[in-house]
Amino acid sequence: MIEINKINKWYGDFHVLQDVDEVIENGQTVVICGPSGSGKSTLLRCINGLEPFQKGEILVDNTSVKDPKTDLYKLREKIGMVFQRFELYPHMTAMENITLAPRKVRKWSKEKARDKAMELLKRVGMVDKADAYPANLSGGQQQRIAIARSLAMEPAYMMFDEPTSALDPEMIKEVLDVMVELAKAGMTMLCVTHEMGFAKEVADEIIFMDKGKIVERGTYDDFFNNPQTDRAKLFLSQILD
Amino acid sequence: MFDVIGRNFVFLMGGLLTTFELAVLALAGGIGLGMLVGLARLSKNPWIYYPITAYVNLLRNIPLILVIFWFYFVMPIIIGEAMAPFPAAVIAFIIFEATYFGEIFRAGYQTISKDLTAAAFSTGMTYAQTARYILIPIAFKRMAPSLITQSIVTFQDTSLAFVIGLTELVRRSSIVDNMEVRSIELYGFAAFVYFIVCYTGSQISLYYENKAREVNLI
């Protein structure tokens, strides 16, 4: 379980996160949407300690992210993260991208890491690209490898930071299919995305953020059919065009 | 007229061997230390950033020949005994070249997006692991042309060690010259040897650079 308790973050004078509260139960999929600059990505980065925050508390399985005694490296092992621009290691093959952390962090044998990677490549439909370099893969293929790379550490949570917004339209579905499958298999997921089809299919809750605050939250039907704020109505009309 | 070369060929080639030994150690140490200097130059920790930045700025603004001299004469005061020219030259070169390699690596690290580092951290890798498996290899590949150029400069610079009496190629040429007074042939030969080694080195590196670009686009 991830508990976010009234966190506040400033970049200088800019108040990027304002009293953000949220609880993500195990097995849930939470979709975060909102206009750019609303603090969605920053929120994800606070959860795994990539970014510090000044006030409030985040607990991941009752471990405080803010506590200086917390081993953030250890904590991150159980929170996978997928980025907008994939961020595959360009000097390594798909297989090497996936096996690096299990081998170096978990100290798995080469064979064990390879077996796990093959299983994941099968799951994301990329077995035939195991030895390809990122530069020779399409965006959709790179993102599926990036998902496999995160899953290789057997995380309890997965965070997605706009995983399809850098993709050509015809590649979005192949990535969303993998994410839907993951959500249905019971993974606890936090997804920053504007893909409302995905939200409809798997989201247990949708959070709408604006200017660093959560301004609406609810089920897909609540949010989609009955938005409460003008900001959310405007946002929905823009992304549904 | 080049008979002086033939008569002293073994002696001169012994000098070339010393040149190679010094260059190899200077490059291994300078590049290795340079990787860390480059990281330190991007550190957010002021206790790391400022001392290393001061070191880099100091050494890059002093002629190498003075660094060699200074090191050779100051070390005995620090360690209490005279240092042989070879180890003194090796240490002076490593400390000097690491500042140049450090700046090349720093530029290389800066080509790597912050999110790539974040991706590595998000899999649980530590900073040291991220540096070793991600940052350094990528910087190495991307900066290969600059690293090779600096390596060739370092190889040529080793001739400066003659000022502290290291009997490398140039020093041995001057020793023979003092006995036989055949300056043009001897220094011409030394220049020719440097040219062959450096030109061959740059051609080999060009070949591998192009080959690397074909198979692995980074």
Coordinates of C-alpha atoms in Angstrom, one line a residue:
Chain A
M1 CA 0.0 0.0 0.0
I2 CA 1.2 3.5 -0.8
E3 CA 0.0 6.3 1.4
I4 CA 0.5 9.9 0.4
N5 CA -0.3 12.2 3.2
K6 CA -0.6 15.9 2.6
I7 CA 2.7 16.4 0.6
N8 CA 3.9 19.8 -0.4
K9 CA 6.7 20.5 -2.8
W10 CA 8.2 23.8 -4.0
Y11 CA 10.7 24.6 -6.7
G12 CA 11.9 27.9 -5.4
D13 CA 8.7 29.9 -5.2
F14 CA 6.8 27.6 -7.4
H15 CA 4.4 25.4 -5.4
V16 CA 4.3 22.3 -7.5
L17 CA 2.5 20.0 -5.1
Q18 CA -0.1 21.3 -2.7
D19 CA -1.5 19.1 0.1
V20 CA -1.7 16.0 -2.1
D21 CA -3.4 13.1 -0.4
E22 CA -4.0 9.7 -1.8
V23 CA -4.0 6.0 -0.8
I24 CA -3.2 3.3 -3.3
E25 CA -4.4 -0.1 -2.1
N26 CA -2.6 -3.2 -3.3
G27 CA -4.0 -4.5 -6.6
Q28 CA -5.5 -1.1 -7.6
T29 CA -4.9 0.8 -10.7
V30 CA -5.0 4.6 -10.3
V31 CA -5.0 6.9 -13.3
I32 CA -3.7 10.4 -12.8
C33 CA -4.6 13.0 -15.5
G34 CA -4.5 16.7 -15.8
P35 CA -3.0 19.5 -17.9
S36 CA 0.8 19.7 -18.3
G37 CA 2.6 21.4 -15.4
S38 CA -0.1 20.2 -12.9
G39 CA 2.5 18.2 -11.0
K40 CA 1.6 14.6 -12.1
S41 CA 5.1 13.5 -13.0
T42 CA 6.6 15.2 -10.0
L43 CA 4.2 13.3 -7.7
L44 CA 5.4 10.0 -9.2
R45 CA 9.0 11.1 -8.7
C46 CA 8.3 11.9 -5.1
I47 CA 6.9 8.4 -4.4
N48 CA 10.2 6.6 -5.4
G49 CA 12.4 9.3 -3.9
L50 CA 13.8 10.6 -7.2
E51 CA 12.6 14.1 -6.1
P52 CA 12.5 15.4 -2.5
F53 CA 9.5 17.1 -1.1
Q54 CA 9.4 19.6 1.8
K55 CA 6.3 18.8 3.7
G56 CA 4.0 15.8 4.4
E57 CA 4.7 12.1 4.3
I58 CA 4.7 9.2 1.8
L59 CA 4.7 5.7 3.1
V60 CA 5.4 2.7 0.9
D61 CA 4.4 -0.5 2.7
N62 CA 4.8 1.6 5.9
T63 CA 8.3 2.7 5.0
S64 CA 8.8 6.5 4.9
V65 CA 10.3 7.8 1.7
K66 CA 11.3 11.0 3.5
D67 CA 13.1 9.4 6.5
P68 CA 16.8 9.9 6.0
K69 CA 17.4 6.4 7.4
T70 CA 15.3 4.8 4.6
D71 CA 17.5 3.0 2.0
L72 CA 16.0 4.6 -1.1
Y73 CA 17.8 2.2 -3.4
K74 CA 16.2 -0.7 -1.6
L75 CA 12.8 1.0 -1.7
R76 CA 13.0 1.6 -5.4
E77 CA 13.6 -2.1 -6.1
K78 CA 9.9 -2.6 -5.4
I79 CA 8.6 0.3 -7.4
G80 CA 9.1 0.0 -11.2
M81 CA 8.9 3.1 -13.3
V82 CA 8.3 3.6 -17.0
F83 CA 9.2 6.9 -18.7
Q84 CA 7.7 8.9 -21.5
R85 CA 10.8 8.7 -23.6
F86 CA 11.5 5.0 -22.7
E87 CA 15.1 5.7 -21.5
L88 CA 16.5 2.4 -22.5
Y89 CA 20.3 2.1 -22.1
P90 CA 21.4 2.9 -25.7
H91 CA 24.7 0.9 -25.5
M92 CA 22.9 -2.3 -24.5
T93 CA 20.7 -4.8 -26.3
A94 CA 17.1 -5.4 -25.1
M95 CA 18.2 -8.4 -23.2
E96 CA 21.1 -6.6 -21.5
N97 CA 18.7 -3.7 -20.6
I98 CA 16.4 -6.2 -18.9
T99 CA 19.0 -8.3 -17.1
L100 CA 21.3 -5.5 -15.8
A101 CA 19.5 -4.7 -12.6
P102 CA 18.5 -8.2 -11.6
R103 CA 22.2 -9.3 -12.0
K104 CA 23.8 -6.3 -10.4
V105 CA 21.2 -5.4 -7.7
R106 CA 19.7 -8.8 -7.0
K107 CA 22.9 -10.6 -7.8
W108 CA 21.1 -13.2 -9.9
S109 CA 23.1 -15.6 -12.0
K110 CA 23.3 -14.8 -15.7
E111 CA 21.1 -17.9 -16.4
K112 CA 18.5 -16.9 -14.0
A113 CA 18.3 -13.3 -15.2
R114 CA 18.1 -14.5 -18.8
D115 CA 15.3 -16.9 -18.1
K116 CA 13.4 -14.2 -16.3
A117 CA 14.0 -11.8 -19.2
M118 CA 12.8 -14.4 -21.8
E119 CA 9.7 -14.9 -19.8
L120 CA 9.1 -11.1 -19.8
L121 CA 10.0 -10.7 -23.5
K122 CA 7.3 -13.3 -24.2
R123 CA 4.8 -11.4 -22.1
V124 CA 5.4 -8.2 -23.9
G125 CA 5.6 -9.9 -27.3
M126 CA 9.3 -9.1 -28.0
V127 CA 11.1 -12.4 -28.0
D128 CA 12.5 -12.0 -31.5
K129 CA 14.1 -8.6 -30.5
A130 CA 16.1 -9.8 -27.5
D131 CA 19.4 -9.0 -29.2
A132 CA 18.3 -5.7 -30.8
Y133 CA 19.7 -2.4 -29.8
P134 CA 17.2 0.4 -28.8
A135 CA 18.2 2.5 -31.8
N136 CA 16.9 -0.3 -34.1
L137 CA 13.5 -0.6 -32.4
S138 CA 10.3 1.4 -32.9
G139 CA 9.0 3.6 -30.1
G140 CA 6.3 1.1 -29.2
Q141 CA 8.9 -1.7 -29.1
Q142 CA 11.2 0.3 -26.9
Q143 CA 8.5 1.1 -24.5
R144 CA 7.5 -2.6 -24.2
I145 CA 11.2 -3.4 -23.5
A146 CA 11.2 -0.6 -20.9
I147 CA 8.2 -2.2 -19.2
A148 CA 9.9 -5.6 -19.2
R149 CA 13.0 -4.0 -17.7
S150 CA 11.0 -2.7 -14.8
L151 CA 9.2 -6.0 -14.3
A152 CA 12.4 -7.9 -14.2
M153 CA 13.0 -6.6 -10.6
E154 CA 9.6 -8.2 -9.7
P155 CA 8.3 -4.9 -8.3
A156 CA 5.2 -4.7 -6.1
Y157 CA 4.2 -1.4 -7.7
M158 CA 4.5 0.0 -11.2
M159 CA 4.4 3.7 -12.1
F160 CA 3.9 4.9 -15.6
D161 CA 4.8 8.5 -16.6
E162 CA 2.9 9.3 -19.8
P163 CA 4.0 6.0 -21.3
T164 CA 2.3 6.6 -24.7
S165 CA 2.5 10.3 -25.2
A166 CA 5.8 10.1 -27.2
L167 CA 4.4 7.4 -29.5
D168 CA 2.9 7.4 -32.9
P169 CA -0.8 6.6 -32.8
E170 CA -0.4 3.2 -34.3
M171 CA 2.0 2.1 -31.6
I172 CA -0.1 3.3 -28.6
K173 CA -2.3 0.2 -28.6
E174 CA 0.6 -2.3 -28.4
V175 CA 1.8 -0.6 -25.2
L176 CA -1.6 -0.1 -23.7
D177 CA -2.4 -3.8 -24.3
V178 CA 0.6 -4.7 -22.1
M179 CA -0.5 -2.3 -19.4
V180 CA -4.0 -3.7 -19.4
E181 CA -2.8 -7.2 -19.1
L182 CA -0.6 -6.2 -16.2
A183 CA -3.5 -4.4 -14.4
K184 CA -5.7 -7.4 -14.9
A185 CA -3.1 -9.7 -13.5
G186 CA -3.3 -7.8 -10.3
M187 CA -0.3 -5.4 -10.4
T188 CA -0.7 -2.2 -8.3
M189 CA -0.3 0.6 -10.8
L190 CA -0.1 4.3 -10.9
C191 CA -0.5 5.7 -14.4
V192 CA -0.1 9.3 -15.5
T193 CA -1.9 9.1 -18.9
H194 CA -4.6 10.7 -20.9
E195 CA -5.6 7.5 -22.5
M196 CA -9.2 7.4 -21.4
G197 CA -9.9 4.1 -23.1
F198 CA -7.3 2.5 -20.8
A199 CA -8.7 4.3 -17.8
K200 CA -12.2 3.0 -18.6
E201 CA -11.0 -0.5 -18.9
V202 CA -8.9 -0.9 -15.8
A203 CA -8.8 2.2 -13.6
D204 CA -10.2 1.7 -10.1
E205 CA -9.8 5.4 -9.5
I206 CA -9.1 8.5 -11.6
I207 CA -7.4 11.5 -10.1
F208 CA -7.5 14.8 -11.8
M209 CA -4.8 17.3 -11.0
D210 CA -4.5 21.0 -11.7
K211 CA -1.9 23.5 -10.5
G212 CA -0.4 21.0 -8.0
K213 CA -3.7 20.0 -6.4
I214 CA -5.9 17.0 -6.7
V215 CA -9.2 18.8 -7.8
E216 CA -11.3 15.7 -8.6
R217 CA -11.2 12.0 -7.8
G218 CA -13.6 9.2 -8.5
T219 CA -14.4 6.2 -10.6
Y220 CA -14.2 6.5 -14.4
D221 CA -17.9 6.9 -14.7
D222 CA -18.0 9.6 -12.0
F223 CA -15.2 11.6 -13.7
F224 CA -16.1 11.0 -17.3
N225 CA -19.9 11.5 -17.1
N226 CA -20.2 13.9 -14.2
P227 CA -17.1 16.1 -13.8
Q228 CA -17.6 18.5 -10.9
T229 CA -15.2 21.3 -11.7
D230 CA -15.1 23.5 -14.8
R231 CA -11.4 22.8 -15.1
A232 CA -12.1 19.0 -15.5
K233 CA -14.9 19.7 -17.9
L234 CA -12.6 21.8 -20.1
F235 CA -9.9 19.2 -19.9
L236 CA -12.2 16.4 -20.9
S237 CA -13.5 18.3 -23.8
Q238 CA -9.9 19.0 -25.0
I239 CA -8.7 15.4 -24.8
L240 CA -11.8 13.9 -26.3
D241 CA -11.6 16.0 -29.5
Chain B
M1 CA 74.2 10.5 -43.4
F2 CA 71.7 8.4 -41.3
D3 CA 74.4 6.0 -40.3
V4 CA 74.2 7.6 -36.8
I5 CA 70.7 6.2 -36.4
G6 CA 71.8 2.7 -37.5
R7 CA 74.7 2.6 -35.1
N8 CA 72.5 3.8 -32.1
F9 CA 69.3 2.1 -33.1
V10 CA 69.0 -0.3 -30.2
F11 CA 69.8 2.6 -27.7
L12 CA 67.2 4.9 -29.3
M13 CA 64.5 2.1 -29.5
G14 CA 65.1 1.5 -25.8
G15 CA 64.1 5.2 -25.3
L16 CA 61.0 4.5 -27.4
L17 CA 60.1 1.7 -25.1
T18 CA 60.3 4.0 -22.1
T19 CA 58.2 6.5 -24.0
F20 CA 55.6 3.7 -24.5
E21 CA 55.7 2.6 -20.9
L22 CA 55.2 6.2 -19.6
A23 CA 52.4 6.8 -22.1
V24 CA 50.5 3.6 -21.3
L25 CA 50.6 4.2 -17.5
A26 CA 49.8 7.9 -17.9
L27 CA 46.8 7.1 -20.1
A28 CA 45.5 4.2 -18.0
G29 CA 45.8 6.4 -14.8
G30 CA 44.7 9.6 -16.5
I31 CA 41.6 8.1 -18.1
G32 CA 40.7 6.2 -15.0
L33 CA 41.0 9.2 -12.8
G34 CA 39.4 11.4 -15.4
M35 CA 36.2 9.3 -15.3
L36 CA 35.9 10.1 -11.6
V37 CA 37.0 13.8 -12.0
G38 CA 34.2 14.2 -14.6
L39 CA 31.6 12.8 -12.2
A40 CA 32.9 15.0 -9.4
R41 CA 32.6 18.1 -11.7
L42 CA 28.9 17.4 -12.0
S43 CA 28.4 16.6 -8.3
K44 CA 25.8 18.5 -6.3
N45 CA 27.9 17.9 -3.1
P46 CA 29.9 21.1 -2.5
W47 CA 32.6 19.1 -0.6
I48 CA 33.3 17.2 -3.8
Y49 CA 32.6 19.8 -6.4
Y50 CA 34.7 22.7 -5.2
P51 CA 37.9 21.0 -4.4
I52 CA 37.9 19.0 -7.7
T53 CA 37.0 22.1 -9.7
A54 CA 39.8 24.0 -8.1
Y55 CA 42.2 21.2 -8.9
V56 CA 41.1 21.0 -12.5
N57 CA 41.3 24.8 -13.0
L58 CA 44.7 25.0 -11.4
L59 CA 46.3 22.2 -13.4
R60 CA 44.7 23.2 -16.7
N61 CA 46.2 26.7 -16.4
I62 CA 49.8 25.6 -15.8
P63 CA 52.2 24.3 -18.5
L64 CA 52.8 20.6 -18.2
I65 CA 56.5 21.1 -18.0
L66 CA 56.2 23.1 -14.8
V67 CA 53.9 20.4 -13.3
I68 CA 56.6 17.8 -14.0
F69 CA 59.3 20.0 -12.6
W70 CA 57.4 21.0 -9.6
F71 CA 56.4 17.4 -8.8
Y72 CA 59.9 16.2 -9.2
F73 CA 61.3 18.7 -6.8
V74 CA 58.5 18.9 -4.3
M75 CA 57.8 15.2 -3.8
P76 CA 61.2 14.5 -2.1
I77 CA 60.2 17.2 0.5
I78 CA 56.8 15.5 1.1
I79 CA 57.9 11.9 1.1
G80 CA 61.4 12.5 2.5
E81 CA 63.4 10.9 -0.2
A82 CA 64.3 11.5 -3.9
M83 CA 62.1 10.0 -6.5
A84 CA 63.3 8.3 -9.6
P85 CA 62.4 10.1 -12.8
F86 CA 60.1 7.4 -14.1
P87 CA 57.7 7.1 -11.1
A88 CA 57.8 10.9 -10.7
A89 CA 56.9 11.4 -14.4
V90 CA 54.1 8.8 -14.2
I91 CA 52.4 10.4 -11.2
A92 CA 52.8 14.0 -12.7
F93 CA 51.3 12.9 -16.0
I94 CA 48.4 11.1 -14.4
I95 CA 47.5 14.1 -12.2
F96 CA 47.9 16.4 -15.2
E97 CA 46.1 14.4 -17.9
A98 CA 43.2 13.4 -15.6
T99 CA 42.1 17.1 -15.6
Y100 CA 41.9 17.0 -19.4
F101 CA 40.2 13.6 -19.6
G102 CA 38.0 14.7 -16.8
E103 CA 36.6 17.6 -18.8
I104 CA 36.0 15.3 -21.8
F105 CA 34.1 12.8 -19.6
R106 CA 32.1 15.7 -18.0
A107 CA 31.0 16.7 -21.5
G108 CA 30.1 13.1 -22.2
Y109 CA 28.1 12.7 -19.1
Q110 CA 26.2 15.8 -20.0
T111 CA 24.9 14.2 -23.2
I112 CA 23.1 11.7 -21.1
S113 CA 19.5 12.7 -20.1
K114 CA 18.6 13.0 -16.5
D115 CA 15.7 10.6 -17.1
L116 CA 18.1 7.9 -18.2
T117 CA 19.9 8.1 -14.9
A118 CA 16.4 8.2 -13.2
A119 CA 15.5 5.0 -15.1
A120 CA 18.6 3.3 -13.7
F121 CA 17.9 4.5 -10.2
S122 CA 14.3 3.3 -10.5
T123 CA 15.5 -0.2 -11.0
G124 CA 17.3 -0.1 -7.6
M125 CA 20.8 0.6 -8.9
T126 CA 23.0 2.7 -6.7
Y127 CA 24.9 5.8 -8.0
A128 CA 28.1 3.8 -8.2
Q129 CA 26.4 1.0 -10.3
T130 CA 24.7 3.6 -12.5
A131 CA 28.1 5.3 -13.1
R132 CA 29.9 2.1 -13.8
Y133 CA 27.3 0.4 -16.1
I134 CA 25.5 3.4 -17.7
L135 CA 27.2 6.8 -17.4
I136 CA 30.9 5.8 -18.0
P137 CA 30.3 3.4 -20.9
I138 CA 28.0 5.8 -22.7
A139 CA 30.4 8.8 -22.2
F140 CA 33.3 6.6 -23.3
K141 CA 31.6 5.7 -26.6
R142 CA 30.2 9.2 -27.3
M143 CA 33.5 10.9 -26.5
A144 CA 35.7 8.4 -28.3
P145 CA 37.1 10.8 -30.9
S146 CA 38.1 13.4 -28.2
L147 CA 39.5 10.7 -26.0
I148 CA 41.7 9.4 -28.8
T149 CA 42.9 12.9 -29.7
Q150 CA 43.8 13.6 -26.1
S151 CA 45.6 10.2 -25.9
I152 CA 47.7 11.1 -28.9
V153 CA 48.5 14.5 -27.3
T154 CA 49.5 12.7 -24.1
F155 CA 51.8 10.4 -26.1
Q156 CA 53.6 13.3 -27.6
D157 CA 53.7 15.2 -24.3
T158 CA 55.7 12.3 -22.7
S159 CA 58.7 13.8 -24.4
L160 CA 58.6 16.6 -21.8
A161 CA 59.7 14.1 -19.2
F162 CA 63.2 14.5 -20.6
V163 CA 63.6 17.6 -18.4
I164 CA 63.8 15.5 -15.3
G165 CA 66.3 13.1 -16.9
L166 CA 64.0 10.4 -18.0
T167 CA 65.8 8.6 -20.8
E168 CA 63.0 8.3 -23.2
L169 CA 63.3 8.8 -27.0
V170 CA 64.0 12.5 -27.1
R171 CA 66.5 12.3 -24.1
R172 CA 68.4 9.5 -25.7
S173 CA 68.5 11.3 -29.0
S174 CA 70.1 14.3 -27.2
I175 CA 72.6 12.0 -25.5
V176 CA 73.7 10.6 -28.8
D177 CA 73.7 14.1 -30.2
N178 CA 76.1 15.3 -27.5
M179 CA 78.6 12.6 -28.5
E180 CA 78.2 12.7 -32.3
V181 CA 76.7 16.1 -33.0
R182 CA 74.2 15.0 -35.6
S183 CA 71.2 17.0 -34.5
I184 CA 69.3 17.1 -37.7
E185 CA 69.4 13.4 -38.3
L186 CA 68.7 12.4 -34.6
Y187 CA 65.8 14.8 -33.9
G188 CA 64.5 14.2 -37.4
F189 CA 64.4 10.5 -36.7
A190 CA 62.7 11.1 -33.3
A191 CA 60.0 13.2 -35.0
F192 CA 59.5 10.6 -37.6
V193 CA 59.0 7.9 -35.0
Y194 CA 56.5 10.1 -33.2
F195 CA 54.7 10.7 -36.4
I196 CA 54.5 7.1 -37.4
V197 CA 53.1 6.1 -34.0
C198 CA 50.5 8.9 -33.7
Y199 CA 49.4 8.7 -37.3
T200 CA 48.9 5.0 -37.1
G201 CA 47.1 5.4 -33.8
S202 CA 44.7 7.9 -35.3
Q203 CA 44.0 5.8 -38.4
I204 CA 43.3 2.7 -36.3
S205 CA 40.9 4.7 -34.1
L206 CA 39.2 6.2 -37.1
Y207 CA 38.6 2.7 -38.4
Y208 CA 37.1 1.4 -35.2
E209 CA 35.1 4.6 -34.7
N210 CA 33.4 4.1 -38.1
K211 CA 32.9 0.4 -37.5
A212 CA 31.3 1.2 -34.1
R213 CA 29.0 3.7 -35.7
E214 CA 27.8 1.1 -38.2
V215 CA 26.8 -1.5 -35.7
N216 CA 25.7 0.5 -32.7
L217 CA 24.0 3.8 -33.0
I218 CA 24.4 5.8 -29.9

